[in-house]
């Protein structure tokens, strides 16, 4: 059986008046955890090697008419370089919108694979490159298209809402795509229209959205290897050691963690919460990659990661996505020199179908002034 932290029973979900899909097969859980544990890590660089690579990348970006589109969770050197070269550092919603608007003919997406796929769905005429196409996402992996499509077919009366952390094929099966910054608003909108929902893939986010909206949700049982590892028992000990601290948390975190949080939100929303907080110490329940931008926004704050160690812990992630960590200055330079084998390609039929729910999301968010 998988670790208890990787499962949420259907009876627990029923206590919050929502249904659930069957648990993810044990074999798939083990496969995802194994991939996370064995994701390759970039080698350490000397300051001289790093500076030489940065100079090389600057020239290559200009030569390729390329722009960097980077997620908050990757190495801070990549975030710094992205800002310095006029690119974009942000969350999934901002990344999708930025790539859609920028004039560059080559988009270099520094994150995980679904982010590159989203960029290609929105920009079929552009070349979309990634430093490593092997950079997966456990939420994507825990929602395979065949199983998910079969589940949707069993509930044809429900509107299918999928998190952006999914494959192009899953998006193509959906009615709406959401991110953590707009999931509550979009599902509340659908609930107000009387629609019943299938929500996938993150079970913790799905539960949070249901609690905030009261919507009738059937919840897929996917998980993020980073957020799912956060331990409430260890968090309580940490909070006791820092009684003056506030806890800010991403909604992919388990319910017992969210129940203790002073603020809950997407990565961008958490950075704003850190900036607005009067506390000098913040305990942060999301990927530690966010600390770079959070320190920029709130330089006076002490930031502490929520524990993944302690009793019953396995530390698959240790508060940092192993696939985000695969991005490096070295493979970024390599992909700009020779994009062969690093370009995102999507079947055109799938792309067109996936475009519909993504555009629907962007139109909704633009109307609300969120992008």
Short mmCIF file of C-alpha atoms in Angstrom, two decimals:
data_model
loop_
_atom_site.label_atom_id
_atom_site.label_comp_id
_atom_site.label_asym_id
_atom_site.label_seq_id
_atom_site.Cartn_x
_atom_site.Cartn_y
_atom_site.Cartn_z
CA UNK A 1 0.00 0.00 0.00
CA UNK A 2 1.21 3.59 -0.59
CA UNK A 3 2.07 5.88 2.30
CA UNK A 4 -0.94 7.27 4.15
CA UNK A 5 0.12 10.78 3.08
CA UNK A 6 -0.45 9.82 -0.54
CA UNK A 7 -4.07 8.78 -0.06
CA UNK A 8 -7.34 10.46 0.79
CA UNK A 9 -10.15 7.99 1.40
CA UNK A 10 -13.56 8.42 -0.20
CA UNK A 11 -15.25 8.44 3.21
CA UNK A 12 -13.09 11.40 4.28
CA UNK A 13 -14.11 13.22 1.12
CA UNK A 14 -17.78 12.49 1.75
CA UNK A 15 -17.50 14.36 5.07
CA UNK A 16 -17.03 17.55 3.05
CA UNK A 17 -19.96 16.64 0.74
CA UNK A 18 -17.99 15.78 -2.31
CA UNK A 19 -17.37 12.58 -4.21
CA UNK A 20 -14.14 11.12 -5.49
CA UNK A 21 -12.74 8.95 -8.19
CA UNK A 22 -11.16 5.67 -7.19
CA UNK A 23 -7.73 5.84 -5.59
CA UNK A 24 -4.86 5.96 -8.05
CA UNK A 25 -3.44 2.45 -8.53
CA UNK A 26 -0.63 1.63 -6.13
CA UNK A 27 1.64 0.79 -9.05
CA UNK A 28 1.18 4.26 -10.53
CA UNK A 29 1.86 5.95 -7.19
CA UNK A 30 5.06 3.95 -6.81
CA UNK A 31 6.09 4.72 -10.39
CA UNK A 32 5.61 8.47 -9.84
CA UNK A 33 7.51 8.44 -6.58
CA UNK A 34 10.31 6.44 -8.20
CA UNK A 35 10.59 8.92 -11.06
CA UNK A 36 10.74 11.79 -8.59
CA UNK A 37 13.44 10.14 -6.52
CA UNK A 38 15.59 9.39 -9.57
CA UNK A 39 15.18 12.65 -11.49
CA UNK A 40 18.67 13.74 -12.61
CA UNK A 41 20.25 16.70 -10.86
CA UNK A 42 22.38 19.32 -12.62
CA UNK A 43 26.05 19.45 -11.69
CA UNK A 44 27.41 22.25 -9.51
CA UNK A 45 29.13 25.07 -11.36
CA UNK A 46 32.02 27.29 -10.39
CA UNK A 47 31.35 31.06 -10.49
CA UNK A 48 33.50 31.26 -13.62
CA UNK A 49 31.52 28.50 -15.37
CA UNK A 50 28.24 30.16 -14.39
CA UNK A 51 29.29 33.59 -15.68
CA UNK A 52 30.53 32.13 -18.97
CA UNK A 53 27.23 30.31 -19.50
CA UNK A 54 25.21 33.43 -18.74
CA UNK A 55 27.18 35.43 -21.32
CA UNK A 56 26.70 32.65 -23.87
CA UNK A 57 22.96 32.42 -23.21
CA UNK A 58 22.49 36.17 -23.62
CA UNK A 59 23.98 36.01 -27.11
CA UNK A 60 22.02 32.91 -28.04
CA UNK A 61 18.72 34.46 -26.98
CA UNK A 62 19.32 37.37 -29.33
CA UNK A 63 20.46 35.12 -32.17
CA UNK A 64 17.35 32.93 -31.84
CA UNK A 65 14.86 35.80 -31.34
CA UNK A 66 13.99 33.95 -28.13
CA UNK A 67 12.56 34.89 -24.75
CA UNK A 68 12.72 33.02 -21.44
CA UNK A 69 9.45 32.16 -19.68
CA UNK A 70 10.27 30.83 -16.25
CA UNK A 71 8.40 29.44 -13.27
CA UNK A 72 8.95 30.59 -9.68
CA UNK A 73 10.08 27.10 -8.64
CA UNK A 74 13.25 26.77 -10.74
CA UNK A 75 16.80 27.63 -9.65
CA UNK A 76 17.20 31.28 -8.68
CA UNK A 77 20.04 31.80 -11.17
CA UNK A 78 17.58 31.02 -13.97
CA UNK A 79 15.04 33.43 -12.50
CA UNK A 80 17.68 36.16 -12.25
CA UNK A 81 18.78 35.58 -15.85
CA UNK A 82 15.19 35.63 -17.08
CA UNK A 83 14.55 39.00 -15.46
CA UNK A 84 17.87 40.38 -16.72
CA UNK A 85 17.11 39.41 -20.33
CA UNK A 86 13.58 40.81 -20.43
CA UNK A 87 11.76 37.54 -19.96
CA UNK A 88 9.02 36.58 -17.53
CA UNK A 89 9.14 34.87 -14.12
CA UNK A 90 5.79 33.89 -12.67
CA UNK A 91 3.07 31.31 -12.14
CA UNK A 92 1.36 29.08 -14.69
CA UNK A 93 -1.37 31.58 -15.53
CA UNK A 94 1.08 34.43 -16.09
CA UNK A 95 3.41 32.19 -18.12
CA UNK A 96 0.59 31.17 -20.45
CA UNK A 97 -0.56 34.74 -20.99
CA UNK A 98 2.97 36.16 -21.45
CA UNK A 99 4.01 33.65 -24.08
CA UNK A 100 0.79 34.32 -25.96
CA UNK A 101 1.50 38.07 -26.13
CA UNK A 102 5.28 38.25 -26.65
CA UNK A 103 6.65 38.96 -30.12
CA UNK A 104 9.55 36.47 -29.89
CA UNK A 105 9.44 33.64 -32.43
CA UNK A 106 11.04 31.19 -29.99
CA UNK A 107 9.68 30.64 -26.49
CA UNK A 108 12.01 28.91 -24.05
CA UNK A 109 9.88 27.58 -21.21
CA UNK A 110 11.85 26.87 -18.04
CA UNK A 111 9.68 24.71 -15.86
CA UNK A 112 8.00 21.34 -16.38
CA UNK A 113 6.59 19.77 -19.51
CA UNK A 114 2.93 20.76 -19.22
CA UNK A 115 4.03 24.42 -19.18
CA UNK A 116 5.81 23.98 -22.50
CA UNK A 117 2.78 22.18 -23.93
CA UNK A 118 0.50 25.02 -22.85
CA UNK A 119 2.78 27.52 -24.58
CA UNK A 120 2.66 25.47 -27.79
CA UNK A 121 -1.12 25.07 -27.61
CA UNK A 122 -1.46 28.85 -27.50
CA UNK A 123 1.33 29.58 -30.00
CA UNK A 124 1.39 26.94 -32.76
CA UNK A 125 3.30 29.26 -35.08
CA UNK A 126 6.19 29.65 -32.61
CA UNK A 127 9.02 27.31 -31.74
CA UNK A 128 8.68 26.22 -28.11
CA UNK A 129 11.80 24.80 -26.47
CA UNK A 130 12.49 23.40 -23.01
CA UNK A 131 15.89 22.74 -21.41
CA UNK A 132 14.81 19.17 -20.61
CA UNK A 133 11.65 17.51 -21.94
CA UNK A 134 12.06 14.90 -19.21
CA UNK A 135 10.97 17.46 -16.60
CA UNK A 136 7.68 15.87 -15.57
CA UNK A 137 4.95 16.82 -13.09
CA UNK A 138 3.48 14.33 -10.64
CA UNK A 139 0.01 15.82 -11.09
CA UNK A 140 0.24 15.28 -14.83
CA UNK A 141 1.55 11.75 -14.34
CA UNK A 142 -1.22 10.89 -11.86
CA UNK A 143 -3.93 11.74 -14.41
CA UNK A 144 -3.33 9.45 -17.42
CA UNK A 145 -5.62 10.29 -20.32
CA UNK A 146 -7.17 6.85 -20.84
CA UNK A 147 -8.24 6.40 -17.22
CA UNK A 148 -9.39 9.99 -16.89
CA UNK A 149 -11.36 9.98 -20.13
CA UNK A 150 -13.11 6.77 -19.08
CA UNK A 151 -14.03 8.38 -15.75
CA UNK A 152 -15.45 11.42 -17.55
CA UNK A 153 -17.47 9.16 -19.84
CA UNK A 154 -19.11 7.64 -16.76
CA UNK A 155 -20.38 11.11 -15.74
CA UNK A 156 -21.51 12.84 -18.95
CA UNK A 157 -23.72 15.28 -17.02
CA UNK A 158 -20.72 16.94 -15.37
CA UNK A 159 -18.56 19.84 -16.54
CA UNK A 160 -14.93 18.72 -16.74
CA UNK A 161 -12.53 21.16 -15.04
CA UNK A 162 -8.83 20.34 -15.11
CA UNK A 163 -5.88 22.01 -13.45
CA UNK A 164 -3.25 23.35 -15.83
CA UNK A 165 -0.84 20.72 -14.40
CA UNK A 166 -2.07 18.17 -16.94
CA UNK A 167 -1.12 16.88 -20.37
CA UNK A 168 -2.36 18.38 -23.62
CA UNK A 169 -4.54 15.29 -24.10
CA UNK A 170 -6.26 15.76 -20.73
CA UNK A 171 -6.82 19.44 -21.47
CA UNK A 172 -8.36 18.42 -24.80
CA UNK A 173 -10.88 16.28 -22.86
CA UNK A 174 -11.84 19.19 -20.58
CA UNK A 175 -14.42 21.94 -20.71
CA UNK A 176 -12.34 24.34 -18.60
CA UNK A 177 -8.70 24.65 -17.60
CA UNK A 178 -7.88 26.41 -14.33
CA UNK A 179 -4.82 27.44 -12.35
CA UNK A 180 -4.53 27.75 -8.58
CA UNK A 181 -5.04 31.51 -8.91
CA UNK A 182 -8.43 31.25 -10.65
CA UNK A 183 -9.80 27.78 -9.78
CA UNK A 184 -12.09 29.03 -7.01
CA UNK A 185 -13.49 31.87 -9.12
CA UNK A 186 -14.14 29.69 -12.17
CA UNK A 187 -15.75 26.84 -10.22
CA UNK A 188 -17.88 29.36 -8.27
CA UNK A 189 -19.01 30.76 -11.64
CA UNK A 190 -19.95 27.28 -12.88
CA UNK A 191 -21.66 26.40 -9.59
CA UNK A 192 -23.76 29.57 -9.83
CA UNK A 193 -24.94 28.33 -13.23
CA UNK A 194 -26.03 25.05 -11.63
CA UNK A 195 -23.28 22.93 -13.15
CA UNK A 196 -21.89 19.82 -11.45
CA UNK A 197 -18.13 19.36 -11.72
CA UNK A 198 -15.43 16.79 -12.32
CA UNK A 199 -12.23 18.30 -10.94
CA UNK A 200 -8.78 16.92 -11.72
CA UNK A 201 -6.10 16.06 -10.93
CA UNK A 202 -5.10 17.46 -7.52
CA UNK A 203 -7.22 16.07 -4.69
CA UNK A 204 -6.12 18.71 -2.18
CA UNK A 205 -6.86 21.63 -4.49
CA UNK A 206 -10.17 20.00 -5.45
CA UNK A 207 -11.16 19.69 -1.81
CA UNK A 208 -10.17 23.31 -1.15
CA UNK A 209 -12.17 24.55 -4.15
CA UNK A 210 -15.22 22.57 -3.01
CA UNK A 211 -15.02 24.05 0.48
CA UNK A 212 -14.72 27.59 -0.88
CA UNK A 213 -17.52 27.27 -3.46
CA UNK A 214 -19.93 24.60 -2.18
CA UNK A 215 -19.95 23.12 -5.68
CA UNK A 216 -20.95 19.51 -6.37
CA UNK A 217 -17.53 18.05 -7.25
CA UNK A 218 -16.28 14.60 -8.15
CA UNK A 219 -12.60 14.82 -7.30
CA UNK A 220 -9.77 13.00 -9.10
CA UNK A 221 -7.17 11.63 -6.68
CA UNK A 222 -3.93 13.07 -8.08
CA UNK A 223 -1.17 14.59 -5.94
CA UNK A 224 1.91 16.81 -6.06
CA UNK A 225 5.03 15.16 -4.66
CA UNK A 226 6.08 18.46 -3.06
CA UNK A 227 2.91 19.61 -1.34
CA UNK A 228 1.63 16.14 -0.50
CA UNK A 229 4.76 15.57 1.60
CA UNK A 230 4.03 18.37 4.07
CA UNK A 231 3.44 16.91 7.53
CA UNK A 232 0.97 18.53 9.93
CA UNK A 233 2.63 16.98 12.99
CA UNK A 234 6.04 18.41 12.09
CA UNK A 235 4.45 21.72 11.09
CA UNK A 236 2.84 22.04 14.54
CA UNK A 237 6.23 21.55 16.16
CA UNK A 238 7.77 24.18 13.92
CA UNK A 239 4.98 26.63 14.67
CA UNK A 240 5.47 26.04 18.39
CA UNK A 241 9.16 26.93 17.95
CA UNK A 242 8.15 30.13 16.09
CA UNK A 243 4.93 31.30 17.77
CA UNK A 244 5.28 34.73 16.17
CA UNK A 245 5.31 33.29 12.65
CA UNK A 246 2.48 33.22 10.14
CA UNK A 247 1.83 30.23 7.88
CA UNK A 248 1.13 30.85 4.18
CA UNK A 249 0.19 27.83 2.07
CA UNK A 250 -0.49 26.71 -1.47
CA UNK A 251 -3.87 24.94 -1.86
CA UNK A 252 -2.16 21.80 -3.20
CA UNK A 253 -1.18 21.18 0.44
CA UNK A 254 -3.09 18.64 2.59
CA UNK A 255 -6.21 19.86 4.38
CA UNK A 256 -4.62 19.61 7.84
CA UNK A 257 -1.91 22.03 6.68
CA UNK A 258 -4.39 24.45 5.10
CA UNK A 259 -6.48 24.41 8.27
CA UNK A 260 -3.55 26.03 10.10
CA UNK A 261 -2.75 28.63 7.43
CA UNK A 262 -3.07 32.39 7.82
CA UNK A 263 -3.17 32.84 4.03
CA UNK A 264 -3.84 30.38 1.19
CA UNK A 265 -3.18 31.08 -2.46
CA UNK A 266 -1.32 30.51 -5.71
CA UNK A 267 2.39 31.23 -5.94
CA UNK A 268 1.80 34.82 -7.02
CA UNK A 269 -0.83 35.27 -4.32
CA UNK A 270 1.58 33.90 -1.69
CA UNK A 271 4.26 36.37 -2.72
CA UNK A 272 1.73 39.19 -2.31
CA UNK A 273 0.68 37.74 1.06
CA UNK A 274 4.31 37.72 2.21
CA UNK A 275 4.67 41.33 1.17
CA UNK A 276 1.48 42.37 2.98
CA UNK A 277 2.09 40.39 6.17
CA UNK A 278 3.12 42.24 9.32
CA UNK A 279 4.84 39.10 10.66
CA UNK A 280 8.63 39.04 10.50
CA UNK A 281 8.77 35.26 10.12
CA UNK A 282 6.78 33.31 7.54
CA UNK A 283 6.45 29.55 7.34
CA UNK A 284 5.87 28.75 3.67
CA UNK A 285 3.98 25.66 2.49
CA UNK A 286 5.03 25.45 -1.12
CA UNK A 287 8.12 24.74 -3.21
CA UNK A 288 11.24 26.47 -1.85
CA UNK A 289 12.01 27.82 -5.32
CA UNK A 290 9.55 30.60 -4.53
CA UNK A 291 11.90 31.97 -1.86
CA UNK A 292 13.90 33.96 -4.44
CA UNK A 293 10.96 36.12 -5.57
CA UNK A 294 9.49 36.16 -2.08
CA UNK A 295 12.75 37.57 -0.70
CA UNK A 296 12.71 40.22 -3.43
CA UNK A 297 9.14 41.21 -2.53
CA UNK A 298 9.60 40.99 1.24
CA UNK A 299 13.32 41.35 2.04
CA UNK A 300 12.64 41.95 5.73
CA UNK A 301 10.99 38.55 6.23
CA UNK A 302 12.58 35.34 7.51
CA UNK A 303 11.26 32.46 5.37
CA UNK A 304 11.03 28.89 6.67
CA UNK A 305 9.93 25.89 4.59
CA UNK A 306 7.26 23.56 5.94
CA UNK A 307 8.90 20.28 7.01
CA UNK A 308 8.79 17.19 4.84
CA UNK A 309 11.03 15.24 7.24
CA UNK A 310 10.25 13.86 10.67
CA UNK A 311 8.01 11.00 11.70
CA UNK A 312 6.63 8.87 8.83
CA UNK A 313 8.23 11.09 6.20
CA UNK A 314 10.03 9.84 3.11
CA UNK A 315 11.14 13.21 1.70
CA UNK A 316 10.53 12.44 -1.95
CA UNK A 317 10.81 16.16 -2.66
CA UNK A 318 12.19 17.91 0.46
CA UNK A 319 10.08 20.99 -0.44
CA UNK A 320 11.55 21.31 -3.94
CA UNK A 321 10.21 19.72 -7.11
CA UNK A 322 12.83 17.29 -8.46
CA UNK A 323 11.69 17.93 -12.04
CA UNK A 324 11.86 21.72 -11.70
CA UNK A 325 15.40 21.17 -10.40
CA UNK A 326 16.37 19.53 -13.71
CA UNK A 327 16.51 22.96 -15.37
CA UNK A 328 19.99 24.47 -15.38
CA UNK A 329 22.16 27.08 -17.07
CA UNK A 330 23.99 24.27 -18.87
CA UNK A 331 20.98 22.62 -20.48
CA UNK A 332 19.48 26.04 -21.24
CA UNK A 333 22.62 26.99 -23.19
CA UNK A 334 22.61 23.60 -24.92
CA UNK A 335 19.00 23.89 -26.08
CA UNK A 336 19.60 27.38 -27.47
CA UNK A 337 22.59 26.11 -29.42
CA UNK A 338 20.77 23.07 -30.76
CA UNK A 339 17.05 22.69 -30.10
CA UNK A 340 16.88 19.24 -31.68
CA UNK A 341 15.13 16.89 -29.27
CA UNK A 342 14.04 19.75 -27.02
CA UNK A 343 11.14 21.18 -29.01
CA UNK A 344 7.51 20.72 -27.99
CA UNK A 345 5.30 19.12 -30.64
CA UNK A 346 1.57 18.48 -30.21
CA UNK A 347 -0.84 16.71 -32.54
CA UNK A 348 -2.86 19.44 -34.24
CA UNK A 349 -6.25 17.87 -33.49
CA UNK A 350 -5.34 17.61 -29.81
CA UNK A 351 -3.94 21.14 -29.80
CA UNK A 352 -7.10 22.67 -31.23
CA UNK A 353 -9.31 20.86 -28.75
CA UNK A 354 -7.04 21.80 -25.82
CA UNK A 355 -7.00 25.42 -26.94
CA UNK A 356 -10.74 25.83 -26.30
CA UNK A 357 -10.71 25.38 -22.47
CA UNK A 358 -7.44 27.30 -22.12
CA UNK A 359 -8.79 30.28 -24.06
CA UNK A 360 -11.98 30.05 -22.00
CA UNK A 361 -9.88 30.34 -18.83
CA UNK A 362 -7.80 33.24 -20.15
CA UNK A 363 -10.88 35.14 -21.30
CA UNK A 364 -12.47 34.67 -17.86
CA UNK A 365 -9.31 35.82 -16.07
CA UNK A 366 -8.83 38.81 -18.35
CA UNK A 367 -12.39 39.90 -17.64
CA UNK A 368 -11.53 39.80 -13.94
CA UNK A 369 -8.29 41.73 -14.46
CA UNK A 370 -6.11 38.81 -13.34
CA UNK A 371 -3.93 38.74 -16.47
#
